[in-house]
Amino acid sequence: MTTQPSYSIAIHGGAGNHRQQSSREALIEYSLRGVLTQGRALLDAGGTALDTVVHCTRLLEDDPLYNAGYGAVPNCAGRFELEASVMDGRTLKAGAVTNVDNIRNPVELARRIMDQTAHVMLAGRGAAEFAAANRLASASQTYFQEGWRKHATTDKDAYGTVGAVARDRHGDLAAATSTGGQVDKLPGRVGDSPLIGAGNYADNDGCAVSCTGWGEDFMRTALAAQVCFLISRQNFDAHAAARAAIETLVSKVNGNGGFILVDRIGKIATAASSASLRCGWIEHGGEIKTALQASIRIARAAS
Amino acid sequence: MTTQPSYSIAIHGGAGNHRQQSSREALIEYSLRGVLTQGRALLDAGGTALDTVVHCTRLLEDDPLYNAGYGAVPNCAGRFELEASVMDGRTLKAGAVTNVDNIRNPVELARRIMDQTAHVMLAGRGAAEFAAANRLASASQTYFQEGWRKHATTDKDAYGTVGAVARDRHGDLAAATSTGGQVDKLPGRVGDSPLIGAGNYADNDGCAVSCTGWGEDFMRTALAAQVCFLISRQNFDAHAAARAAIETLVSKVNGNGGFILVDRIGKIATAASSASLRCGWIEHGGEIKTALQASIRIARAAS
């Protein structure tokens, strides 16, 4: 395996059912390009994949176009409960948070849990207490209501979860994912985004991967772990691993969604069973590319 | 692959550092035999693996010998926060719960979430609200304090998480896991036990597996999913998959703990990097066996 001196990064703004470009999609493309430009600046200067995916995910959380952070969607009780995770492929250290309702940037909290506790994941009140003790920026439910009004799309199938994966100049991988979850989810619902091995995973021996879609489908198939093991254990390349994993998602649970990945040599792949997967990437330091659909698409059965 | 008409079941009462039999271990052996006897009755009569693992895990939760349910250990704030999961290998449906402090049998709640919601996992207050609406048996913090006093061992390294895996006469697999978590964990901490793919997994094409130990190690390696994929994707047999996975746990994160599994043809394997793994099993309808240690042991580096 040769090590590439260049960097790679991919980001996504969620899976959905959009088949055609719209004015909203144009805004999203503009936003993704801006985030990738910032990601490039960090990676080009020798920054770590870990710092870069957290930074890019935070930018996506602050943009009401997406269902994460500011633009998070409400649960069936009208409340905003957010979740996020981050994983460092060099050390396999990870941080995750779920069921937080007063944190501006859940991905920053996930990073803090990874760095400053013996744990990987905190939930609910315990997570909020840890965040307060560590002076993480808080946000009120009013803040999320405001973002949701700006976000407002009538499309309940637009999941809009965000994520970032990167390989830095040192050859290290990292992945981050953040979401507001499903519209009208039950209070307390935990999705795949904060679950290491379900919606997010990174291992320098395999790949970094971030998923989006109907979270339960990714949990039941441990999809992020599956993508990574196909590379680390079975020596699939990025494209073959992405294809095999999205085929598994569909064949096993008729799963709905997609993912982005960057493998150990910096190759990027995108795959989805949903009609759309808003994403953008820079492969080996090249041009910024964006797409409304994944490059590998497997149709799911009508349900 | 030939289908065995008989059933198999394995249960565990946690990983720890016990190297020698003690009077407490004798009690645990007696308890495990009792639970396996009940598991056998269900499976022998044609009961499902799913019903059996939930029933056996509930029995273990009600016994203060283990760190789950009644015998759960307190967090650093002196409170009891429990978690559990269940997975059906036939359908890949799963249920899980974390951060509940007033439910007598978390594994029953996990099953209810699986059966009656569109979700896999609920946490904290939302989980408690769902449990109340579904009339799950509640329990006070006083109940858990009482169990903990009976449980009381001075050994903080005795994790005591419980779990059960089974293959029924129909050839279907299931797995369940339940825990009180680590002694002195932070409030809100989520461990591997409720995480599908980390501490629990079941797929008829692979195996059913239940883990115990330092939960974060199993989360960082997506260990339960890894064990299953070694069988379903790489055609390892039960023993080879168990060995490869426990080696990975140690080589990747110097992980501490172990797991039990039953594979798609009813073979049972136990593996651990911890000194002890209290477990018992019935393979292909045979005799009840119990052990204080896993059959496959990989030493971890001193830490």
Coordinates of C-alpha atoms in Angstrom, one line a residue:
Chain A
M1 CA 0.0 0.0 0.0
T2 CA 1.5 3.3 -1.0
T3 CA 1.0 6.3 1.1
Q4 CA -0.3 9.4 -0.8
P5 CA 1.3 12.7 0.4
S6 CA -1.9 14.5 -0.4
Y7 CA -5.1 14.8 1.6
S8 CA -8.7 13.9 0.8
I9 CA -12.0 15.0 2.4
A10 CA -15.7 14.3 1.8
I11 CA -18.7 15.8 3.4
H12 CA -22.4 15.2 3.2
G13 CA -25.6 17.0 3.9
G14 CA -28.0 14.0 4.1
A15 CA -29.9 11.5 2.1
G16 CA -33.3 12.2 0.6
N17 CA -35.7 11.7 -2.2
H18 CA -34.7 14.7 -4.3
R19 CA -34.3 13.7 -7.9
Q20 CA -33.9 17.1 -9.4
Q21 CA -31.9 20.2 -8.8
S22 CA -33.9 23.0 -7.1
S23 CA -33.1 26.4 -5.8
R24 CA -32.6 24.8 -2.4
E25 CA -30.2 22.3 -3.8
A26 CA -28.3 25.2 -5.3
L27 CA -27.9 26.7 -1.9
I28 CA -26.8 23.4 -0.5
E29 CA -24.2 23.1 -3.2
Y30 CA -22.9 26.6 -2.4
S31 CA -22.7 25.7 1.3
L32 CA -20.9 22.4 0.7
R33 CA -18.3 24.2 -1.4
G34 CA -17.7 26.7 1.3
V35 CA -17.2 24.0 3.9
L36 CA -14.9 22.0 1.7
T37 CA -12.8 25.2 1.1
Q38 CA -12.4 25.5 4.8
G39 CA -11.6 21.8 5.1
R40 CA -9.0 22.1 2.4
A41 CA -7.3 25.0 4.2
L42 CA -6.9 23.0 7.3
L43 CA -5.6 19.8 5.6
D44 CA -3.4 21.7 3.2
A45 CA -1.6 23.3 6.1
G46 CA -1.0 19.9 7.6
G47 CA -3.9 19.9 10.0
T48 CA -5.2 16.6 11.3
A49 CA -8.2 14.7 9.8
L50 CA -9.7 14.7 13.3
D51 CA -9.6 18.5 13.7
T52 CA -10.9 18.9 10.1
V53 CA -13.9 16.6 10.3
V54 CA -15.0 18.2 13.6
H55 CA -14.5 21.7 12.2
C56 CA -16.4 20.9 9.0
T57 CA -19.2 19.2 10.8
R58 CA -19.5 22.2 13.1
L59 CA -19.9 24.5 10.1
L60 CA -22.7 22.2 8.8
E61 CA -24.4 22.2 12.2
D62 CA -24.4 26.0 12.2
D63 CA -26.1 26.2 8.8
P64 CA -29.9 25.8 8.9
L65 CA -30.0 24.1 5.5
Y66 CA -29.3 20.8 7.3
N67 CA -30.9 18.7 9.9
A68 CA -28.2 19.0 12.5
G69 CA -27.4 21.7 15.1
Y70 CA -29.2 24.9 14.2
G71 CA -31.4 23.3 11.6
A72 CA -32.3 20.2 13.6
V73 CA -35.9 18.9 13.2
P74 CA -38.2 18.5 16.2
N75 CA -39.4 15.2 17.7
C76 CA -43.1 14.2 18.0
A77 CA -43.3 16.3 21.2
G78 CA -42.0 19.4 19.4
R79 CA -38.7 19.3 21.1
F80 CA -35.2 19.3 19.6
E81 CA -33.0 16.4 20.7
L82 CA -29.6 16.3 18.9
E83 CA -26.9 13.7 18.6
A84 CA -23.4 13.4 17.1
S85 CA -20.2 11.4 17.1
V86 CA -16.5 11.6 16.1
M87 CA -13.9 8.9 15.7
D88 CA -10.1 9.1 15.3
G89 CA -8.9 6.4 12.9
R90 CA -5.3 6.5 14.2
T91 CA -6.2 5.6 17.8
L92 CA -9.7 4.2 17.5
K93 CA -10.7 6.7 20.1
A94 CA -14.3 7.9 19.7
G95 CA -16.7 10.3 21.3
A96 CA -20.5 10.5 21.0
V97 CA -23.5 12.2 22.5
T98 CA -27.3 11.6 22.2
N99 CA -30.4 13.2 23.6
V100 CA -29.0 16.6 24.2
D101 CA -31.4 19.5 23.8
N102 CA -29.3 22.6 24.8
I103 CA -26.0 22.2 23.1
R104 CA -25.2 24.4 20.1
N105 CA -22.6 22.1 18.5
P106 CA -23.1 18.4 19.5
V107 CA -20.0 17.4 17.5
E108 CA -17.8 19.6 19.7
L109 CA -19.3 17.9 22.8
A110 CA -18.6 14.5 21.2
R111 CA -15.0 15.5 20.7
R112 CA -14.8 16.7 24.3
I113 CA -16.1 13.4 25.6
M114 CA -13.5 11.6 23.6
D115 CA -10.7 13.8 24.8
Q116 CA -11.6 14.2 28.4
T117 CA -13.4 11.2 29.7
A118 CA -12.8 7.4 29.9
H119 CA -16.0 7.0 28.1
V120 CA -17.1 7.0 24.4
M121 CA -20.7 8.1 24.8
L122 CA -22.9 10.2 27.1
A123 CA -26.6 10.7 26.9
G124 CA -29.2 13.2 28.1
R125 CA -28.9 14.9 31.4
G126 CA -25.5 13.4 32.1
A127 CA -24.2 14.7 28.8
A128 CA -25.7 18.2 29.5
E129 CA -24.0 18.2 33.0
F130 CA -20.7 17.3 31.4
A131 CA -21.1 20.0 28.7
A132 CA -21.9 22.6 31.4
A133 CA -18.9 21.7 33.5
N134 CA -16.7 22.0 30.3
R135 CA -18.3 25.3 29.3
L136 CA -19.5 24.0 25.9
A137 CA -21.6 26.7 24.1
S138 CA -25.2 26.1 25.0
A139 CA -28.3 26.9 22.9
S140 CA -32.0 27.2 23.9
Q141 CA -34.9 25.4 22.4
T142 CA -35.8 28.8 20.9
Y143 CA -32.5 28.8 19.0
F144 CA -33.4 25.4 17.4
Q145 CA -37.0 26.6 16.7
E146 CA -35.6 29.5 14.8
G147 CA -33.2 27.3 12.8
W148 CA -36.0 24.9 12.1
R149 CA -38.2 27.7 10.7
K150 CA -35.3 28.7 8.4
H151 CA -34.6 25.1 7.5
A152 CA -38.2 24.5 6.9
T153 CA -38.8 22.1 4.0
T154 CA -42.0 20.2 3.7
D155 CA -40.1 17.1 2.7
K156 CA -40.2 14.7 5.6
D157 CA -38.0 12.3 3.7
A158 CA -35.1 14.8 3.5
Y159 CA -33.1 13.4 6.3
G160 CA -30.4 16.1 6.2
T161 CA -28.0 14.5 8.7
V162 CA -24.5 15.9 8.1
G163 CA -21.0 14.3 8.3
A164 CA -17.4 14.6 7.2
V165 CA -14.6 12.1 6.6
A166 CA -11.0 12.9 5.9
R167 CA -7.5 11.6 5.4
D168 CA -4.8 14.0 6.3
R169 CA -1.2 14.5 5.0
H170 CA 0.0 12.2 7.8
G171 CA -2.2 9.3 6.5
D172 CA -4.6 9.5 9.4
L173 CA -8.3 9.1 9.0
A174 CA -11.3 10.5 11.0
A175 CA -15.0 10.7 10.7
A176 CA -17.8 12.8 12.3
T177 CA -21.5 12.7 12.0
S178 CA -24.3 14.9 13.5
T179 CA -28.1 15.0 13.3
G180 CA -31.3 16.2 14.7
G181 CA -32.8 12.8 13.9
Q182 CA -36.0 11.9 12.2
V183 CA -38.9 14.3 12.1
D184 CA -41.5 13.2 14.6
K185 CA -39.2 10.6 16.3
L186 CA -40.2 9.5 19.7
P187 CA -38.6 11.5 22.6
G188 CA -35.4 9.7 23.6
R189 CA -34.9 8.0 20.3
V190 CA -31.3 7.2 19.6
G191 CA -30.4 7.0 15.9
D192 CA -27.3 5.8 14.1
S193 CA -25.4 9.0 13.9
P194 CA -24.0 8.8 17.4
L195 CA -23.4 5.1 17.3
I196 CA -19.8 4.0 16.5
G197 CA -20.1 1.2 13.9
A198 CA -23.6 2.2 12.8
G199 CA -23.6 5.7 11.5
N200 CA -19.9 6.6 11.9
Y201 CA -16.6 4.8 12.0
A202 CA -12.9 5.4 11.3
D203 CA -9.9 3.1 11.3
N204 CA -6.6 3.9 9.6
D205 CA -6.4 0.2 8.5
G206 CA -9.7 0.5 6.7
C207 CA -11.6 3.8 6.0
A208 CA -13.5 6.7 7.6
V209 CA -17.2 6.5 6.9
S210 CA -20.2 8.7 7.7
C211 CA -23.8 7.6 7.1
T212 CA -27.2 9.2 6.6
G213 CA -30.7 7.9 6.1
W214 CA -33.2 5.9 8.1
G215 CA -31.0 5.4 11.1
E216 CA -32.5 2.1 12.3
D217 CA -31.5 0.4 9.0
F218 CA -27.9 1.4 9.6
M219 CA -28.0 0.2 13.3
R220 CA -29.5 -3.2 12.4
T221 CA -26.7 -3.8 9.8
A222 CA -23.9 -2.1 11.8
L223 CA -23.2 -0.5 8.4
A224 CA -20.3 1.8 9.1
A225 CA -18.4 -1.0 10.7
Q226 CA -19.3 -3.3 7.8
V227 CA -17.9 -0.8 5.3
C228 CA -14.6 -0.5 7.2
F229 CA -14.2 -4.3 7.8
L230 CA -14.7 -4.9 4.0
I231 CA -11.5 -2.8 3.5
S232 CA -9.5 -3.7 6.6
R233 CA -10.3 -7.5 6.7
Q234 CA -11.1 -8.3 3.1
N235 CA -8.9 -5.8 1.2
F236 CA -11.8 -4.4 -0.8
D237 CA -11.0 -1.0 -2.4
A238 CA -13.1 2.0 -1.6
H239 CA -15.5 1.5 -4.5
A240 CA -16.0 -2.2 -4.0
A241 CA -16.5 -1.8 -0.3
A242 CA -19.1 0.9 -0.9
R243 CA -21.0 -1.2 -3.4
A244 CA -21.0 -4.3 -1.3
A245 CA -22.1 -2.4 1.8
I246 CA -25.0 -0.6 0.1
E247 CA -26.1 -3.9 -1.5
T248 CA -26.1 -5.5 2.0
L249 CA -28.1 -2.6 3.4
V250 CA -30.8 -3.2 0.8
S251 CA -30.7 -7.0 0.7
K252 CA -30.8 -7.4 4.5
V253 CA -33.2 -4.7 5.6
N254 CA -34.3 -2.9 2.4
G255 CA -32.5 0.0 4.0
N256 CA -32.9 3.7 3.0
G257 CA -29.9 6.0 2.9
G258 CA -26.3 6.3 2.0
F259 CA -22.8 7.1 3.1
I260 CA -19.5 8.7 2.1
L261 CA -16.1 7.2 2.8
V262 CA -12.4 7.9 2.4
D263 CA -10.2 4.8 2.4
R264 CA -6.7 4.3 3.8
I265 CA -5.1 5.5 0.6
G266 CA -7.3 8.5 0.2
K267 CA -9.8 7.2 -2.3
I268 CA -13.3 8.5 -2.0
A269 CA -16.6 6.7 -2.6
T270 CA -20.2 7.6 -2.2
A271 CA -23.1 5.1 -2.2
A272 CA -26.8 5.3 -1.5
S273 CA -30.1 3.5 -1.8
S274 CA -32.0 6.8 -1.5
A275 CA -32.7 8.9 -4.5
S276 CA -30.3 11.7 -3.4
L277 CA -27.2 12.0 -1.3
R278 CA -26.1 15.6 -1.1
C279 CA -22.3 15.4 -1.0
G280 CA -19.0 17.0 -1.9
W281 CA -15.4 16.0 -1.9
I282 CA -11.7 16.7 -2.6
E283 CA -9.8 13.6 -3.6
H284 CA -6.0 13.7 -3.3
G285 CA -5.9 17.4 -3.1
G286 CA -7.7 17.9 -6.4
E287 CA -10.7 20.0 -7.4
I288 CA -13.8 20.4 -5.3
K289 CA -16.6 18.2 -6.6
T290 CA -20.2 18.2 -5.5
A291 CA -23.1 15.9 -6.3
L292 CA -26.8 15.5 -5.6
Q293 CA -26.6 11.7 -5.9
A294 CA -24.2 9.1 -4.9
S295 CA -21.9 7.6 -7.5
I296 CA -23.0 4.1 -6.5
R297 CA -26.8 3.7 -6.4
I298 CA -28.7 0.5 -5.5
A299 CA -32.5 0.7 -5.8
R300 CA -34.5 -0.5 -2.8
A301 CA -37.8 -2.2 -3.1
A302 CA -40.9 -0.1 -2.9
S303 CA -42.2 0.0 0.7
Chain B
M1 CA -24.4 -26.1 5.6
T2 CA -26.5 -28.7 7.4
T3 CA -29.3 -27.6 9.7
Q4 CA -29.2 -29.2 13.1
P5 CA -32.6 -30.1 14.5
S6 CA -31.4 -29.5 18.0
Y7 CA -31.1 -26.2 19.9
S8 CA -28.2 -24.4 21.5
I9 CA -27.9 -21.8 24.2
A10 CA -25.2 -19.9 26.0
I11 CA -25.4 -17.4 28.8
H12 CA -22.8 -15.3 30.7
G13 CA -22.6 -13.4 34.0
G14 CA -19.8 -11.1 33.1
A15 CA -16.0 -10.9 32.6
G16 CA -13.7 -10.2 35.6
N17 CA -10.4 -10.9 37.1
H18 CA -11.2 -14.0 39.1
R19 CA -8.7 -16.7 38.6
Q20 CA -9.9 -19.1 41.2
Q21 CA -13.2 -20.7 42.3
S22 CA -14.7 -19.1 45.4
S23 CA -17.9 -19.5 47.3
R24 CA -19.3 -16.6 45.3
E25 CA -18.4 -18.4 42.1
A26 CA -20.1 -21.5 43.3
L27 CA -23.3 -19.5 43.8
I28 CA -22.9 -18.1 40.3
E29 CA -22.4 -21.6 38.8
Y30 CA -25.6 -22.7 40.6
S31 CA -27.5 -19.7 39.3
L32 CA -26.3 -20.2 35.7
R33 CA -27.4 -23.8 35.8
G34 CA -30.8 -22.8 36.9
V35 CA -31.2 -20.3 34.1
L36 CA -29.9 -22.7 31.5
T37 CA -32.5 -25.3 32.8
Q38 CA -35.2 -22.8 32.1
G39 CA -33.8 -21.9 28.7
R40 CA -33.7 -25.6 27.8
A41 CA -37.3 -26.0 28.7
L42 CA -38.3 -23.2 26.4
L43 CA -36.1 -24.3 23.5
D44 CA -36.9 -28.0 23.9
A45 CA -40.6 -27.2 23.6
G46 CA -40.0 -25.4 20.3
G47 CA -39.8 -21.9 21.8
T48 CA -38.1 -19.2 19.8
A49 CA -34.5 -18.1 20.4
L50 CA -35.8 -14.6 20.8
D51 CA -38.2 -15.4 23.6
T52 CA -35.6 -17.6 25.2
V53 CA -32.8 -15.0 25.4
V54 CA -35.1 -12.4 26.8
H55 CA -36.5 -14.8 29.4
C56 CA -33.0 -15.9 30.5
T57 CA -31.6 -12.4 30.6
R58 CA -34.6 -11.3 32.7
L59 CA -33.8 -14.1 35.2
L60 CA -30.2 -12.9 35.4
E61 CA -31.4 -9.3 35.9
D62 CA -33.5 -10.4 38.8
D63 CA -30.5 -12.2 40.5
P64 CA -28.4 -9.8 42.6
L65 CA -25.3 -11.9 41.9
Y66 CA -24.9 -10.0 38.6
N67 CA -24.4 -6.4 37.6
A68 CA -27.7 -6.0 35.7
G69 CA -31.2 -5.3 36.9
Y70 CA -31.6 -5.8 40.6
G71 CA -27.8 -6.2 41.2
A72 CA -26.8 -3.2 39.0
V73 CA -23.9 -1.1 40.2
P74 CA -24.1 2.7 41.0
N75 CA -22.6 5.4 38.9
C76 CA -20.3 8.1 40.4
A77 CA -23.3 10.1 41.6
G78 CA -24.6 7.0 43.5
R79 CA -27.4 6.5 41.1
F80 CA -28.4 3.3 39.2
E81 CA -28.7 3.8 35.4
L82 CA -29.3 0.6 33.5
E83 CA -29.2 -0.5 29.8
A84 CA -30.0 -3.5 27.7
S85 CA -30.6 -4.7 24.2
V86 CA -32.0 -7.6 22.2
M87 CA -31.7 -8.6 18.6
D88 CA -33.6 -11.1 16.4
G89 CA -31.3 -12.8 14.0
R90 CA -34.2 -13.9 11.7
T91 CA -35.4 -10.4 10.9
L92 CA -32.5 -8.2 12.1
K93 CA -35.0 -6.4 14.2
A94 CA -33.5 -5.0 17.4
G95 CA -34.5 -3.1 20.6
A96 CA -32.3 -1.3 23.0
V97 CA -32.5 1.1 26.0
T98 CA -30.0 3.1 27.9
N99 CA -30.0 5.6 30.9
V100 CA -33.1 4.1 32.5
D101 CA -33.2 4.4 36.3
N102 CA -36.7 3.1 37.2
I103 CA -37.3 -0.1 35.1
R104 CA -37.1 -3.5 36.8
N105 CA -36.2 -5.4 33.7
P106 CA -34.4 -3.3 31.0
V107 CA -34.3 -6.3 28.6
E108 CA -38.1 -6.4 28.6
L109 CA -38.2 -2.8 27.8
A110 CA -35.7 -3.3 24.9
R111 CA -38.0 -6.1 23.6
R112 CA -41.0 -3.8 23.8
I113 CA -39.2 -1.0 21.9
M114 CA -38.3 -3.6 19.2
D115 CA -41.9 -4.9 18.9
Q116 CA -43.9 -1.7 19.3
T117 CA -42.0 1.2 17.8
A118 CA -40.3 2.1 14.5
H119 CA -37.1 2.7 16.5
V120 CA -34.3 0.5 17.7
M121 CA -33.2 2.5 20.7
L122 CA -34.6 4.9 23.3
A123 CA -32.8 6.6 26.1
G124 CA -33.4 8.3 29.4
R125 CA -36.6 10.2 30.0
G126 CA -38.1 9.3 26.7
A127 CA -37.5 5.6 27.4
A128 CA -39.1 5.9 30.8
E129 CA -42.2 7.6 29.3
F130 CA -42.5 4.8 26.8
A131 CA -42.1 2.2 29.5
A132 CA -44.8 3.9 31.6
A133 CA -47.2 4.1 28.7
N134 CA -46.6 0.4 28.1
R135 CA -47.0 -0.6 31.7
L136 CA -43.6 -2.1 32.1
A137 CA -42.8 -3.1 35.7
S138 CA -41.1 -0.2 37.4
A139 CA -38.5 -0.2 40.2
S140 CA -37.3 2.5 42.5
Q141 CA -33.7 3.5 43.2
T142 CA -34.2 1.9 46.6
Y143 CA -34.8 -1.5 44.9
F144 CA -31.5 -1.2 43.1
Q145 CA -29.7 -0.1 46.3
E146 CA -31.0 -3.2 48.0
G147 CA -29.8 -5.4 45.2
W148 CA -26.5 -3.7 45.1
R149 CA -26.0 -4.4 48.9
K150 CA -26.7 -8.0 48.2
H151 CA -24.5 -8.0 45.1
A152 CA -21.8 -6.3 47.1
T153 CA -18.4 -7.5 46.0
T154 CA -15.3 -5.4 46.7
D155 CA -14.1 -6.3 43.2
K156 CA -14.5 -3.3 41.0
D157 CA -13.1 -5.3 38.1
A158 CA -15.9 -7.8 38.2
Y159 CA -18.0 -6.4 35.4
G160 CA -20.9 -8.8 35.8
T161 CA -22.9 -7.7 32.7
V162 CA -25.2 -10.5 31.7
G163 CA -26.3 -11.9 28.4
A164 CA -27.8 -14.8 26.5
V165 CA -27.5 -16.2 22.9
A166 CA -29.5 -19.0 21.4
R167 CA -30.3 -21.0 18.3
D168 CA -33.8 -22.5 18.3
R169 CA -35.2 -25.7 16.7
H170 CA -36.3 -23.5 13.7
G171 CA -32.7 -22.5 13.1
D172 CA -33.2 -18.9 14.2
L173 CA -30.7 -17.0 16.3
A174 CA -31.1 -14.2 18.9
A175 CA -29.0 -12.4 21.4
A176 CA -29.7 -10.2 24.5
T177 CA -27.4 -8.3 26.9
S178 CA -28.1 -6.3 30.0
T179 CA -26.0 -4.3 32.5
G180 CA -25.7 -1.7 35.2
G181 CA -22.5 -0.5 33.5
Q182 CA -19.2 0.4 35.1
V183 CA -18.9 1.1 38.8
D184 CA -18.4 4.9 39.2
K185 CA -19.2 5.6 35.5
L186 CA -20.2 9.2 34.7
P187 CA -23.9 9.9 34.8
G188 CA -25.4 9.4 31.3
R189 CA -22.6 7.1 30.2
V190 CA -23.7 4.7 27.5
G191 CA -21.8 1.4 27.3
D192 CA -21.6 -1.3 24.7
S193 CA -24.4 -3.5 26.1
P194 CA -27.3 -1.6 24.5
L195 CA -25.4 -0.9 21.3
I196 CA -26.3 -3.2 18.4
G197 CA -22.9 -4.2 16.8
A198 CA -20.9 -3.3 19.9
G199 CA -22.0 -5.5 22.8
N200 CA -24.8 -7.4 21.1
Y201 CA -25.6 -8.8 17.6
A202 CA -27.5 -11.5 15.9
D203 CA -27.9 -12.5 12.3
N204 CA -29.1 -15.9 11.1
D205 CA -26.4 -15.8 8.4
G206 CA -23.7 -15.4 11.0
C207 CA -24.1 -15.8 14.7
A208 CA -25.6 -14.4 17.9
V209 CA -23.1 -12.8 20.2
S210 CA -23.2 -11.1 23.6
C211 CA -20.2 -9.3 25.0
T212 CA -19.0 -8.2 28.5
G213 CA -16.0 -6.2 29.7
W214 CA -14.8 -2.7 29.4
G215 CA -17.6 -1.4 27.2
E216 CA -15.6 1.3 25.5
D217 CA -13.2 -1.3 24.0
F218 CA -16.1 -3.1 22.4
M219 CA -17.6 0.1 21.0
R220 CA -14.3 1.2 19.5
T221 CA -13.9 -2.1 17.7
A222 CA -17.6 -2.7 16.9
L223 CA -16.8 -6.1 18.3
A224 CA -20.1 -7.9 18.2
A225 CA -20.6 -6.9 14.5
Q226 CA -17.0 -8.0 13.8
V227 CA -17.6 -11.5 15.2
C228 CA -20.7 -11.9 13.1
F229 CA -19.2 -10.6 9.9
L230 CA -16.3 -13.1 10.2
I231 CA -18.8 -15.8 10.0
S232 CA -21.3 -14.4 7.6
R233 CA -18.9 -12.8 5.2
Q234 CA -15.7 -14.8 5.6
N235 CA -17.1 -18.2 6.5
F236 CA -15.1 -18.6 9.7
D237 CA -16.5 -21.3 12.0
A238 CA -17.5 -20.3 15.5
H239 CA -14.2 -21.1 17.1
A240 CA -12.1 -19.3 14.4
A241 CA -14.3 -16.2 14.5
A242 CA -14.1 -16.1 18.3
R243 CA -10.3 -16.3 18.2
A244 CA -9.9 -13.7 15.4
A245 CA -12.2 -11.3 17.1
I246 CA -10.7 -11.5 20.6
E247 CA -7.2 -11.1 19.0
T248 CA -8.5 -8.0 17.2
L249 CA -9.9 -6.6 20.5
V250 CA -6.5 -7.0 22.1
S251 CA -4.3 -5.9 19.2
K252 CA -6.4 -2.9 18.3
V253 CA -7.3 -1.4 21.7
N254 CA -5.7 -3.8 24.3
G255 CA -9.3 -4.5 25.1
N256 CA -10.5 -6.1 28.3
G257 CA -13.4 -8.5 28.3
G258 CA -15.0 -11.4 26.4
F259 CA -18.0 -12.8 24.7
I260 CA -20.2 -15.8 24.0
L261 CA -21.6 -16.8 20.7
V262 CA -23.7 -19.4 19.0
D263 CA -23.2 -19.7 15.2
R264 CA -25.7 -20.5 12.4
I265 CA -25.2 -24.2 12.9
G266 CA -25.5 -24.1 16.7
K267 CA -21.8 -24.3 17.6
I268 CA -20.9 -22.4 20.7
A269 CA -17.7 -20.5 21.4
T270 CA -16.5 -18.4 24.3
A271 CA -13.5 -16.1 24.2
A272 CA -11.9 -13.5 26.5
S273 CA -9.0 -11.3 27.2
S274 CA -10.0 -11.0 30.8
A275 CA -9.0 -13.6 33.4
S276 CA -12.5 -14.8 33.9
L277 CA -15.7 -15.1 31.9
R278 CA -18.5 -16.7 33.9
C279 CA -20.5 -18.6 31.4
G280 CA -22.6 -21.7 30.8
W281 CA -24.1 -23.4 27.7
I282 CA -26.0 -26.3 26.1
E283 CA -24.7 -27.2 22.7
H284 CA -27.0 -29.1 20.3
G285 CA -29.3 -30.1 23.1
G286 CA -26.5 -31.8 25.2
E287 CA -25.5 -31.5 28.8
I288 CA -25.3 -28.2 30.7
K289 CA -21.7 -27.0 30.9
T290 CA -20.4 -24.1 33.0
A291 CA -17.0 -22.4 33.1
L292 CA -15.3 -19.7 35.0
Q293 CA -13.0 -18.9 32.1
A294 CA -13.5 -18.7 28.3
S295 CA -12.3 -21.6 26.2
I296 CA -10.3 -19.2 24.0
R297 CA -8.1 -16.8 26.0
I298 CA -5.8 -14.1 24.7
A299 CA -3.7 -12.2 27.2
R300 CA -3.7 -8.5 27.1
A301 CA -0.7 -6.2 27.8
A302 CA -0.4 -5.0 31.3
S303 CA -2.0 -1.5 31.6

